[in-house]
Amino acid sequence: MNPEESEPASVPPDASRAAKPTDQPDEAKLPGAPEKITGEKTLLHEASGLAIKISVEAGSQPAKPAGEEEKESQPTDKKGAAAKKDQKPPLFKRPVFIVIASVIFLTLLAGGIILWLILHQFVSTDDAYIDGHVIQVSPRASAQVMVLHVQDNQFVHAGDLLLELDPTDYQVALDQAKAQVLAAQGRMVQAEAQIGTAKAAVQEAVAEVDAAQVQLDNTSKDLKRYQEVDERARSQQQLDNADAAQKNAQAQLKNTQAHKVSAEAEVTSAEALAVAAQGEFKTAEANQKRAEVNLSYCKIYAPTDGRVTERTVETGNYVAVGQALLLLADPRVWVTANFKETQLANMRKDQPVTISVDAFPGIKWHGHVDSIQAGSGSRFSVLPAENAMGNYVKIVQRVPVKILFDDPVNTNDTRMLSPGLSVIPRVKVR
C-alpha cells in the first residue's frame, strides 16, 4: 500500500475553518435572516497565545445545524407577519381624515366667499370721532363773581342761571341814566313851551303889521285930501303934517313887518330846540336801556342745553368781558368720519351706517350719511400742501363725511356720546 493512500492528508486548521462556512446554507436567503451590512469587521481571537485575524462579512454568523435554523426562522416569520398586520396607513391617507378635511376646506372656502361678498358691500374707517357743538360761555360785563350755580359735568337746560356777578356798579349807572332821562324830558317840555310862546309872538306881530297898515292907509288918504284941496282953503303946515304922518305910518309898518319876521324866526328856533331836546331825551332813554342791559349781564344764563365742561371760574373771581368761564357740550352730536378718497366712489347721501363706539364695545348705533365735505381735510388745514414746489409724493387724501344718528342720543346719563370719542362707522354702499 502506498503510504500516501493509507494516511489521510493533514488539513490545516485554518483551512478547515475557512472552508466550513462554505458548506453551510446561505443564511441571507433564509426567511427572517438579518440583513447584510456592507463592510468588514476585524475580530481578534486570542487562542494559545496567538492572535488570529479573522475577516468575515458583517452580519455573517457561524453555520448552525439545519434544525436550529428552521426553529429560529419560524418565530421570525411570525413576528414579521404580526408587524405587517399591526402597521396602519398614515393619518392623512385615511378616508375619514380626507372626508373631514374636505368638509372643513369647503366650509372655509364658502365662508370666505360669503364674508368677501358681505364686506364688499361696506366701507369703514377707524379715523372717525364723535363731533358736536361746544359753546363757550363768557361774561359781557366785568365784575366779581358773587354766586356760582353750576358744578363740573352738570347738565343744564337753555335758560338756566349759571352764575351771578356783582351788580353794584351797574345799578348806579342805571340810576344815573334814569336821572338823565328825566332831565332830558324836562328840557324837551321847555322847548315845546317855547314853541308856543314864539307862535304867540308871531300872531302879535301880525296884528301890529295890520294896525300899521291901517294907519298908513289913513295917513295916505289924509295927505291926498290935503293935496287936492285948494291952497287957499288949507295951510302949508297942514299939508306938511299930513305928509309927515303918512311917512311915519310907513315906517311903523316896516317895523311891525320886521318884528313879525323875527317872531316867525323865533318859532323856527323854538321848534329846533324842541327837536334837539327830543333827541337828548331819546339818547337818555337809550343810555337807560344800555344801563339796564349791562345790569342784566350780571346774571349769566345757559344759551343752550349742554353739559358743563372746562369750568375755570370760581366764586370771588373777577372776570372780564370775553373771558372763557366754561364750555357747554351740546348733546346733539354727530359723527365726522375721515374716509379715504378711494372709498367715496359709491358713497351717497342717506346711505345706512352702523356705528361702533370704542368706549362702549358690543353696542351698535344706527345712522345715515348726511353730507360729504366739498374738499379734503388737508385743503382746509392751517398750512395747506403746496404740491407745485419741490418734490411731489402722492398721498391718499381723506375727506370728512358727516353722519347723523337715526335715533336721539344722550337722552340720559348712561352711555354718553361725548365729542371726541373714537368710533368706527360702516357705510353700506351696495
Coordinates of C-alpha atoms in Angstrom, one line a residue:
M1 CA 0.0 0.0 0.0
N2 CA 1.2 3.4 -0.9
P3 CA 1.9 5.4 2.2
E4 CA 0.3 8.4 0.6
E5 CA -3.0 6.4 0.3
S6 CA -3.0 4.9 3.7
E7 CA -2.8 8.1 5.7
P8 CA -5.2 10.9 5.2
A9 CA -3.7 14.2 4.4
S10 CA -3.5 16.5 7.2
V11 CA -5.6 19.7 6.7
P12 CA -4.5 22.9 8.3
P13 CA -6.8 24.1 11.0
D14 CA -7.2 27.4 9.2
A15 CA -8.2 25.8 6.1
S16 CA -10.9 23.8 7.8
R17 CA -12.2 26.8 9.5
A18 CA -12.3 28.8 6.2
A19 CA -14.0 26.0 4.3
K20 CA -16.6 25.2 6.9
P21 CA -18.8 28.2 6.4
T22 CA -18.9 27.5 2.7
D23 CA -20.6 24.2 3.3
Q24 CA -23.5 25.8 5.3
P25 CA -26.6 27.1 3.6
D26 CA -26.7 30.8 2.8
E27 CA -28.2 32.5 5.8
A28 CA -29.1 35.6 3.9
K29 CA -31.5 33.5 1.8
L30 CA -33.3 32.1 4.9
P31 CA -36.6 33.7 6.0
G32 CA -36.2 36.2 8.8
A33 CA -32.4 36.3 8.3
P34 CA -30.8 39.6 9.3
E35 CA -29.8 42.0 6.5
K36 CA -26.2 42.1 5.5
I37 CA -24.2 45.0 6.4
T38 CA -21.6 46.2 4.0
G39 CA -18.0 46.4 5.1
E40 CA -15.8 44.2 7.1
K41 CA -15.2 43.7 10.8
T42 CA -11.9 42.5 12.1
L43 CA -12.0 40.2 15.0
L44 CA -9.1 39.4 17.1
H45 CA -9.1 36.0 18.6
E46 CA -6.5 35.0 21.0
A47 CA -6.0 31.3 21.3
S48 CA -3.0 29.6 22.7
G49 CA -1.2 32.9 23.0
L50 CA -1.6 33.6 19.2
A51 CA -3.5 36.4 17.6
I52 CA -5.5 35.2 14.7
K53 CA -7.1 37.7 12.4
I54 CA -10.4 36.6 11.0
S55 CA -12.1 38.6 8.4
V56 CA -15.8 38.0 8.0
E57 CA -18.6 39.8 6.3
A58 CA -20.8 41.9 8.6
G59 CA -23.9 40.1 9.5
S60 CA -22.5 36.6 8.8
Q61 CA -22.9 34.0 11.5
P62 CA -21.2 30.7 12.1
A63 CA -23.0 27.8 10.5
K64 CA -25.7 26.2 12.6
P65 CA -27.5 22.9 12.2
A66 CA -30.4 22.9 9.9
G67 CA -32.9 22.0 12.6
E68 CA -31.8 25.0 14.7
E69 CA -32.1 27.4 11.7
E70 CA -35.6 26.2 11.0
K71 CA -36.6 26.8 14.6
E72 CA -35.2 30.3 14.6
S73 CA -36.8 31.2 11.3
Q74 CA -40.3 30.2 12.4
P75 CA -40.6 32.8 15.2
T76 CA -39.1 35.5 12.9
D77 CA -41.7 34.8 10.3
K78 CA -44.5 35.1 12.9
K79 CA -43.1 38.4 14.2
G80 CA -42.9 39.9 10.7
A81 CA -46.5 38.9 9.9
A82 CA -47.7 40.4 13.2
A83 CA -45.8 43.7 12.4
K84 CA -47.3 43.9 9.0
K85 CA -50.7 43.3 10.4
D86 CA -50.3 45.9 13.1
Q87 CA -48.9 48.5 10.7
K88 CA -51.6 51.1 9.7
P89 CA -51.6 53.7 6.8
P90 CA -50.7 57.4 7.7
L91 CA -53.4 59.7 9.2
F92 CA -53.5 61.9 6.1
K93 CA -54.3 58.8 3.9
R94 CA -57.2 57.6 6.0
P95 CA -60.7 58.1 4.4
V96 CA -62.2 59.6 7.5
F97 CA -59.4 62.2 7.6
I98 CA -59.8 63.0 3.9
V99 CA -63.6 63.5 4.3
I100 CA -63.3 65.7 7.4
A101 CA -60.5 67.8 5.8
S102 CA -62.6 68.2 2.6
V103 CA -65.6 69.3 4.6
I104 CA -63.5 71.8 6.6
F105 CA -61.9 73.2 3.5
L106 CA -65.1 73.6 1.6
T107 CA -66.7 75.3 4.7
L108 CA -63.8 77.7 5.0
L109 CA -64.0 78.4 1.3
A110 CA -67.7 79.1 1.3
G111 CA -67.4 81.2 4.5
G112 CA -64.6 83.2 2.9
I113 CA -66.6 83.9 -0.3
I114 CA -69.7 84.9 1.8
L115 CA -67.5 87.1 4.0
W116 CA -65.9 88.8 1.0
L117 CA -69.4 89.4 -0.5
I118 CA -70.6 90.9 2.7
L119 CA -67.5 93.1 3.3
H120 CA -67.6 94.2 -0.3
Q121 CA -70.9 95.9 0.4
F122 CA -69.4 98.1 3.2
V123 CA -66.7 100.7 3.6
S124 CA -65.3 101.5 7.0
T125 CA -62.6 103.6 8.7
D126 CA -61.2 104.0 12.2
D127 CA -60.4 107.6 11.5
A128 CA -63.7 108.8 12.9
Y129 CA -64.9 110.5 16.1
I130 CA -68.0 112.0 17.8
D131 CA -68.4 115.7 16.9
G132 CA -70.7 118.3 18.2
H133 CA -71.2 122.0 19.1
V134 CA -69.2 123.2 22.0
I135 CA -70.4 126.7 23.2
Q136 CA -68.1 128.9 25.2
V137 CA -69.8 130.9 28.0
S138 CA -68.2 134.3 28.5
P139 CA -69.3 137.3 30.5
R140 CA -70.5 140.5 28.7
A141 CA -69.7 142.6 31.8
S142 CA -66.7 143.0 34.0
A143 CA -67.4 142.3 37.7
Q144 CA -66.7 140.0 40.6
V145 CA -68.5 136.6 40.7
M146 CA -71.0 136.6 43.5
V147 CA -72.8 133.2 43.2
L148 CA -71.9 130.1 41.2
H149 CA -74.9 127.9 40.4
V150 CA -73.2 125.0 38.5
Q151 CA -70.6 122.4 39.0
D152 CA -68.4 120.3 36.7
N153 CA -70.1 117.9 34.3
Q154 CA -73.6 119.2 35.4
F155 CA -76.3 119.0 32.7
V156 CA -78.1 122.3 32.3
H157 CA -81.0 123.4 30.1
A158 CA -81.3 126.5 28.0
G159 CA -82.2 129.5 30.2
D160 CA -80.8 128.0 33.5
L161 CA -78.9 130.5 35.7
L162 CA -75.2 129.7 35.7
L163 CA -73.7 132.4 37.8
E164 CA -74.2 135.9 39.1
L165 CA -71.9 138.9 39.1
D166 CA -71.7 141.9 41.5
P167 CA -74.4 144.4 40.2
T168 CA -73.4 147.4 42.3
D169 CA -71.6 149.5 39.6
Y170 CA -74.2 148.7 37.0
Q171 CA -77.1 149.6 39.3
V172 CA -75.5 153.0 40.0
A173 CA -75.1 153.5 36.2
L174 CA -78.7 152.7 35.7
D175 CA -79.8 155.2 38.3
Q176 CA -77.7 157.9 36.6
A177 CA -79.3 157.0 33.3
K178 CA -82.8 157.4 34.7
A179 CA -81.9 160.8 36.1
Q180 CA -80.6 161.9 32.7
V181 CA -83.8 160.8 31.1
L182 CA -85.8 163.0 33.5
A183 CA -83.6 166.0 32.8
A184 CA -83.9 165.5 29.0
Q185 CA -87.6 165.1 29.3
G186 CA -87.8 168.5 31.2
R187 CA -85.7 170.2 28.5
M188 CA -88.0 168.8 25.8
V189 CA -91.1 170.1 27.6
Q190 CA -89.5 173.5 28.0
A191 CA -88.6 173.6 24.3
E192 CA -92.1 172.7 23.3
A193 CA -93.4 175.5 25.5
Q194 CA -91.0 178.0 23.8
I195 CA -92.5 177.0 20.5
G196 CA -96.0 178.1 21.8
T197 CA -94.6 181.4 23.1
A198 CA -92.8 182.1 19.7
K199 CA -96.0 181.3 17.8
A200 CA -98.0 183.8 20.1
A201 CA -95.3 186.5 19.3
V202 CA -95.8 185.8 15.6
Q203 CA -99.5 186.4 16.0
E204 CA -98.9 189.6 17.9
A205 CA -96.5 190.8 15.2
V206 CA -99.1 190.0 12.6
A207 CA -101.7 192.2 14.4
E208 CA -99.2 195.0 14.7
V209 CA -98.5 194.8 11.0
D210 CA -102.2 195.0 10.3
A211 CA -102.6 198.1 12.6
A212 CA -99.6 199.8 11.0
Q213 CA -101.1 199.1 7.5
V214 CA -104.4 200.7 8.6
Q215 CA -102.5 203.7 10.0
L216 CA -100.6 204.0 6.8
D217 CA -103.7 203.8 4.7
N218 CA -105.4 206.5 6.8
T219 CA -102.4 208.9 6.7
S220 CA -102.1 208.4 2.9
K221 CA -105.7 209.4 2.4
D222 CA -105.3 212.5 4.6
L223 CA -102.3 213.5 2.6
K224 CA -104.1 213.0 -0.6
R225 CA -107.0 215.1 0.5
Y226 CA -104.8 218.0 1.6
Q227 CA -103.0 217.8 -1.7
E228 CA -106.3 218.0 -3.6
V229 CA -107.7 220.9 -1.5
D230 CA -107.2 224.5 -2.9
E231 CA -104.2 226.1 -1.4
R232 CA -106.4 228.9 -0.2
A233 CA -108.5 226.5 1.8
R234 CA -105.6 224.9 3.7
S235 CA -102.3 226.0 5.1
Q236 CA -98.9 224.7 4.3
Q237 CA -98.5 223.4 7.8
Q238 CA -101.5 221.2 7.5
L239 CA -100.0 219.7 4.3
D240 CA -96.7 219.1 5.9
N241 CA -98.3 217.5 8.9
A242 CA -100.2 215.1 6.7
D243 CA -97.1 214.2 4.8
A244 CA -95.2 213.5 8.0
A245 CA -98.0 211.4 9.4
Q246 CA -98.0 209.3 6.2
K247 CA -94.3 208.7 6.3
N248 CA -94.4 207.8 10.0
A249 CA -97.1 205.3 9.2
Q250 CA -94.9 203.7 6.5
A251 CA -92.0 203.4 8.9
Q252 CA -94.3 201.9 11.5
L253 CA -95.5 199.3 9.0
K254 CA -92.0 198.3 8.1
N255 CA -91.1 198.0 11.8
T256 CA -94.0 195.7 12.5
Q257 CA -93.3 193.6 9.5
A258 CA -89.7 193.1 10.7
H259 CA -91.0 192.2 14.1
K260 CA -93.2 189.7 12.5
V261 CA -90.3 188.1 10.7
S262 CA -88.3 188.0 13.9
A263 CA -91.3 186.3 15.7
E264 CA -91.5 183.7 13.0
A265 CA -87.8 183.0 13.3
E266 CA -88.2 182.5 17.0
V267 CA -90.8 179.9 16.2
T268 CA -88.4 178.0 14.0
S269 CA -85.7 178.3 16.6
A270 CA -88.0 177.0 19.3
E271 CA -89.0 174.1 17.1
A272 CA -85.3 173.3 16.5
L273 CA -84.6 173.4 20.2
A274 CA -87.6 171.1 20.8
V275 CA -86.2 168.6 18.3
A276 CA -82.8 168.8 20.0
A277 CA -84.4 168.3 23.3
Q278 CA -86.3 165.4 22.0
G279 CA -83.1 163.9 20.7
E280 CA -81.5 164.3 24.0
F281 CA -84.4 162.6 25.6
K282 CA -84.1 159.6 23.3
T283 CA -80.4 159.5 24.0
A284 CA -81.0 159.4 27.7
E285 CA -83.6 156.7 27.2
A286 CA -81.1 154.7 25.2
N287 CA -78.5 155.2 27.9
Q288 CA -81.0 154.0 30.4
K289 CA -81.7 150.9 28.3
R290 CA -78.0 150.2 28.0
A291 CA -77.6 150.5 31.7
E292 CA -80.5 148.1 32.2
V293 CA -78.9 145.6 29.7
N294 CA -75.5 145.9 31.5
L295 CA -77.2 145.2 34.7
S296 CA -78.9 142.2 33.2
Y297 CA -75.4 140.9 32.2
C298 CA -74.7 140.4 35.8
K299 CA -76.7 137.2 35.6
I300 CA -75.4 134.7 33.1
Y301 CA -77.8 132.1 31.7
A302 CA -77.2 129.0 29.6
P303 CA -77.6 129.7 25.9
T304 CA -78.5 126.1 25.1
D305 CA -78.8 122.6 26.6
G306 CA -75.5 121.1 27.4
R307 CA -73.1 119.6 29.9
V308 CA -70.7 121.9 31.8
T309 CA -67.1 121.2 30.9
E310 CA -63.8 123.1 31.2
R311 CA -65.1 125.2 34.1
T312 CA -62.4 127.7 35.1
V313 CA -64.4 130.2 37.2
E314 CA -64.9 130.2 41.0
T315 CA -66.9 132.3 43.4
G316 CA -65.0 135.5 44.1
N317 CA -63.1 135.7 40.8
Y318 CA -63.1 139.0 38.9
V319 CA -64.0 138.3 35.3
A320 CA -63.5 140.4 32.3
V321 CA -65.6 140.8 29.1
G322 CA -65.0 137.9 26.8
Q323 CA -63.1 135.7 29.3
A324 CA -63.8 132.0 29.0
L325 CA -65.6 130.8 32.1
L326 CA -66.8 127.4 31.0
L327 CA -67.9 125.3 28.0
L328 CA -71.3 123.7 27.3
A329 CA -71.2 120.5 25.2
D330 CA -74.4 120.2 23.2
P331 CA -76.0 116.8 23.5
R332 CA -77.0 116.8 19.8
V333 CA -73.9 115.2 18.4
W334 CA -72.9 113.5 15.1
V335 CA -70.0 111.5 13.6
T336 CA -67.3 113.0 11.5
A337 CA -65.6 110.2 9.6
N338 CA -62.5 110.8 7.5
F339 CA -62.8 108.3 4.7
K340 CA -60.1 107.8 2.1
E341 CA -60.8 109.3 -1.3
T342 CA -60.8 105.9 -2.8
Q343 CA -63.7 104.9 -0.6
L344 CA -66.1 107.6 -1.8
A345 CA -66.9 106.2 -5.2
N346 CA -70.2 104.6 -4.2
M347 CA -71.0 106.7 -1.1
R348 CA -74.2 108.7 -1.3
K349 CA -76.4 110.8 0.9
D350 CA -78.8 108.9 3.2
Q351 CA -77.0 105.6 3.0
P352 CA -77.3 103.5 6.2
V353 CA -74.5 103.4 8.6
T354 CA -73.7 101.1 11.5
I355 CA -71.7 102.9 14.2
S356 CA -69.5 101.3 16.9
V357 CA -68.0 103.3 19.7
D358 CA -64.8 102.2 21.3
A359 CA -66.0 103.4 24.7
F360 CA -69.0 101.0 24.6
P361 CA -67.9 97.7 23.0
G362 CA -70.7 95.4 21.8
I363 CA -73.2 98.2 21.3
K364 CA -74.3 99.4 17.9
W365 CA -75.9 102.7 16.8
H366 CA -77.6 103.3 13.5
G367 CA -77.3 106.4 11.4
H368 CA -77.1 107.7 7.8
V369 CA -74.8 109.7 5.7
D370 CA -75.8 113.4 5.9
S371 CA -73.2 115.1 3.7
I372 CA -69.7 114.9 2.2
Q373 CA -67.4 117.9 2.7
A374 CA -66.5 119.7 -0.5
G375 CA -62.8 119.3 -0.1
S376 CA -60.2 117.2 1.6
G377 CA -59.1 117.9 5.2
S378 CA -55.6 118.9 4.1
R379 CA -57.0 121.6 1.8
F380 CA -58.6 123.5 4.7
S381 CA -55.7 123.0 7.1
V382 CA -53.7 125.9 8.5
L383 CA -50.8 125.1 6.2
P384 CA -52.3 123.5 3.0
A385 CA -49.9 121.5 0.8
E386 CA -48.0 123.3 -2.0
N387 CA -47.6 120.5 -4.5
A388 CA -46.1 122.8 -7.1
M389 CA -43.0 123.3 -5.1
G390 CA -40.2 120.8 -4.6
N391 CA -40.5 117.0 -4.9
Y392 CA -44.0 115.6 -5.0
V393 CA -45.1 112.5 -3.1
K394 CA -48.7 111.3 -3.8
I395 CA -50.6 110.7 -0.6
V396 CA -54.1 109.3 -0.4
Q397 CA -56.3 112.2 0.9
R398 CA -59.1 111.9 3.4
V399 CA -62.4 113.6 3.1
P400 CA -64.7 114.3 6.1
V401 CA -68.1 112.8 5.9
K402 CA -70.9 113.9 8.3
I403 CA -73.0 111.0 9.7
L404 CA -76.2 111.7 11.7
F405 CA -77.8 109.3 14.2
D406 CA -81.2 107.9 13.3
D407 CA -82.4 107.9 17.0
P408 CA -81.9 110.6 19.7
V409 CA -78.8 110.1 21.7
N410 CA -77.6 111.5 25.1
T411 CA -81.1 111.4 26.5
N412 CA -79.8 110.3 29.9
D413 CA -76.6 109.9 31.8
T414 CA -75.9 106.3 30.6
R415 CA -73.7 105.7 27.5
M416 CA -73.0 109.4 26.9
L417 CA -71.6 110.1 23.4
S418 CA -69.3 113.0 24.1
P419 CA -67.4 114.9 21.4
G420 CA -64.0 113.4 20.7
L421 CA -64.8 109.7 21.3
S422 CA -63.4 107.3 18.8
V423 CA -65.9 105.4 16.6
I424 CA -65.8 103.0 13.7
P425 CA -68.6 103.6 11.1
R426 CA -69.5 101.1 8.5
V427 CA -71.4 102.5 5.5
K428 CA -73.5 100.2 3.3
V429 CA -72.6 101.4 -0.2
R430 CA -74.1 98.5 -2.2

